[in-house]
Amino acid sequence: MNDDVLRQLAAVLEARKSADPDSSYVASLYHAGTDKILKKLGEEATETVIAGKGGDRDEIIYETADLWFHSLVLLAHYKIEPQTILDELDRRFGLSGLEEKANRAPDD
């Protein structure tokens, strides 16, 4: 896999913000607004859970790709670069999940 795939996809998603919603699925999501993006992300999360429950490897891969894609749409909507998420994961690397959660601010 190309290590730049997230950056490349982020650039495409950014470009779709100015595309015609009638000719671009992603543009139609942006045009419909945050609630539509969140609804689609929720649908994809549910489909990923169902695929995981079913245990079919190919279905898990397919649904997880959809979930990640729609997560990237949400990030682009809020102008958050994928690298920001990777940096956060890097920050957490080597920390116990319990320790990391305990160190968060009370509102997190």
Tab-separated table of C-alpha atoms in Angstrom:
chain	number	residue	atom	x	y	z
A	1	MET	CA	0.000	0.000	0.000
A	2	ASN	CA	1.157	3.482	-0.796
A	3	ASP	CA	2.039	5.287	2.435
A	4	ASP	CA	0.617	8.472	0.950
A	5	VAL	CA	-2.860	7.060	0.354
A	6	LEU	CA	-4.378	9.005	3.262
A	7	ARG	CA	-2.890	12.278	2.046
A	8	GLN	CA	-3.989	11.592	-1.513
A	9	LEU	CA	-7.487	10.695	-0.434
A	10	ALA	CA	-7.651	13.751	1.832
A	11	ALA	CA	-6.732	15.946	-1.145
A	12	VAL	CA	-9.474	14.378	-3.258
A	13	LEU	CA	-12.015	14.810	-0.470
A	14	GLU	CA	-11.023	18.455	-0.100
A	15	ALA	CA	-11.422	19.012	-3.839
A	16	ARG	CA	-14.881	17.446	-3.738
A	17	LYS	CA	-16.067	20.250	-1.451
A	18	SER	CA	-16.352	22.482	-4.501
A	19	ALA	CA	-17.683	19.793	-6.850
A	20	ASP	CA	-21.229	19.581	-8.143
A	21	PRO	CA	-23.333	17.551	-5.678
A	22	ASP	CA	-25.173	16.002	-8.629
A	23	SER	CA	-21.965	14.548	-10.026
A	24	SER	CA	-20.062	13.583	-6.864
A	25	TYR	CA	-21.192	11.374	-3.989
A	26	VAL	CA	-18.802	13.095	-1.582
A	27	ALA	CA	-19.905	16.546	-2.735
A	28	SER	CA	-23.503	15.484	-2.117
A	29	LEU	CA	-22.586	14.569	1.467
A	30	TYR	CA	-20.901	17.926	2.042
A	31	HIS	CA	-23.835	19.721	0.438
A	32	ALA	CA	-26.321	17.904	2.695
A	33	GLY	CA	-24.373	18.958	5.785
A	34	THR	CA	-23.022	17.567	9.019
A	35	ASP	CA	-26.087	15.538	9.949
A	36	LYS	CA	-25.983	13.625	6.651
A	37	ILE	CA	-22.261	12.934	7.039
A	38	LEU	CA	-22.788	11.720	10.605
A	39	LYS	CA	-25.749	9.570	9.588
A	40	LYS	CA	-23.683	7.903	6.881
A	41	LEU	CA	-20.776	7.392	9.279
A	42	GLY	CA	-23.151	5.776	11.778
A	43	GLU	CA	-24.541	3.485	9.086
A	44	GLU	CA	-21.043	2.419	8.102
A	45	ALA	CA	-20.085	1.806	11.737
A	46	THR	CA	-23.147	-0.389	12.182
A	47	GLU	CA	-22.384	-2.314	8.987
A	48	THR	CA	-18.816	-2.847	10.203
A	49	VAL	CA	-20.084	-4.215	13.516
A	50	ILE	CA	-22.464	-6.568	11.712
A	51	ALA	CA	-19.643	-7.729	9.438
A	52	GLY	CA	-17.466	-8.350	12.481
A	53	LYS	CA	-20.219	-10.340	14.098
A	54	GLY	CA	-20.609	-12.391	10.917
A	55	GLY	CA	-16.911	-13.084	10.767
A	56	ASP	CA	-16.577	-12.992	6.974
A	57	ARG	CA	-13.058	-11.639	6.354
A	58	ASP	CA	-13.863	-10.030	2.995
A	59	GLU	CA	-16.993	-8.369	4.347
A	60	ILE	CA	-15.052	-7.009	7.344
A	61	ILE	CA	-12.427	-5.543	4.995
A	62	TYR	CA	-15.060	-4.004	2.702
A	63	GLU	CA	-17.115	-2.473	5.517
A	64	THR	CA	-14.057	-1.214	7.388
A	65	ALA	CA	-12.868	0.500	4.217
A	66	ASP	CA	-16.274	2.209	3.972
A	67	LEU	CA	-16.071	3.216	7.635
A	68	TRP	CA	-12.587	4.646	7.261
A	69	PHE	CA	-13.583	6.461	4.072
A	70	HIS	CA	-16.576	8.119	5.703
A	71	SER	CA	-14.460	8.957	8.754
A	72	LEU	CA	-12.109	10.785	6.388
A	73	VAL	CA	-15.091	12.650	4.920
A	74	LEU	CA	-15.994	13.815	8.438
A	75	LEU	CA	-12.404	14.873	9.114
A	76	ALA	CA	-12.288	16.826	5.854
A	77	HIS	CA	-15.614	18.455	6.702
A	78	TYR	CA	-13.999	19.836	9.860
A	79	LYS	CA	-10.675	20.582	8.136
A	80	ILE	CA	-8.796	17.981	10.168
A	81	GLU	CA	-5.887	16.387	8.327
A	82	PRO	CA	-5.524	12.609	8.644
A	83	GLN	CA	-1.984	13.233	9.902
A	84	THR	CA	-3.509	14.820	13.018
A	85	ILE	CA	-5.172	11.505	13.843
A	86	LEU	CA	-1.989	9.585	13.098
A	87	ASP	CA	-0.096	11.960	15.407
A	88	GLU	CA	-2.629	11.297	18.168
A	89	LEU	CA	-2.282	7.544	17.701
A	90	ASP	CA	1.495	7.944	17.784
A	91	ARG	CA	1.194	9.919	21.024
A	92	ARG	CA	-0.798	7.082	22.552
A	93	PHE	CA	1.528	4.347	21.301
A	94	GLY	CA	3.135	2.516	24.195
A	95	LEU	CA	0.664	3.862	26.735
A	96	SER	CA	-1.747	1.622	28.491
A	97	GLY	CA	-5.270	2.390	27.292
A	98	LEU	CA	-6.296	2.718	30.932
A	99	GLU	CA	-3.442	5.145	31.598
A	100	GLU	CA	-4.213	7.209	28.494
A	101	LYS	CA	-7.882	7.498	29.439
A	102	ALA	CA	-7.070	8.416	33.046
A	103	ASN	CA	-4.823	11.245	31.819
A	104	ARG	CA	-7.546	12.878	29.720
A	105	ALA	CA	-9.297	16.015	30.857
A	106	PRO	CA	-12.616	15.317	32.663
A	107	ASP	CA	-14.634	16.474	29.617
A	108	ASP	CA	-13.033	13.869	27.270
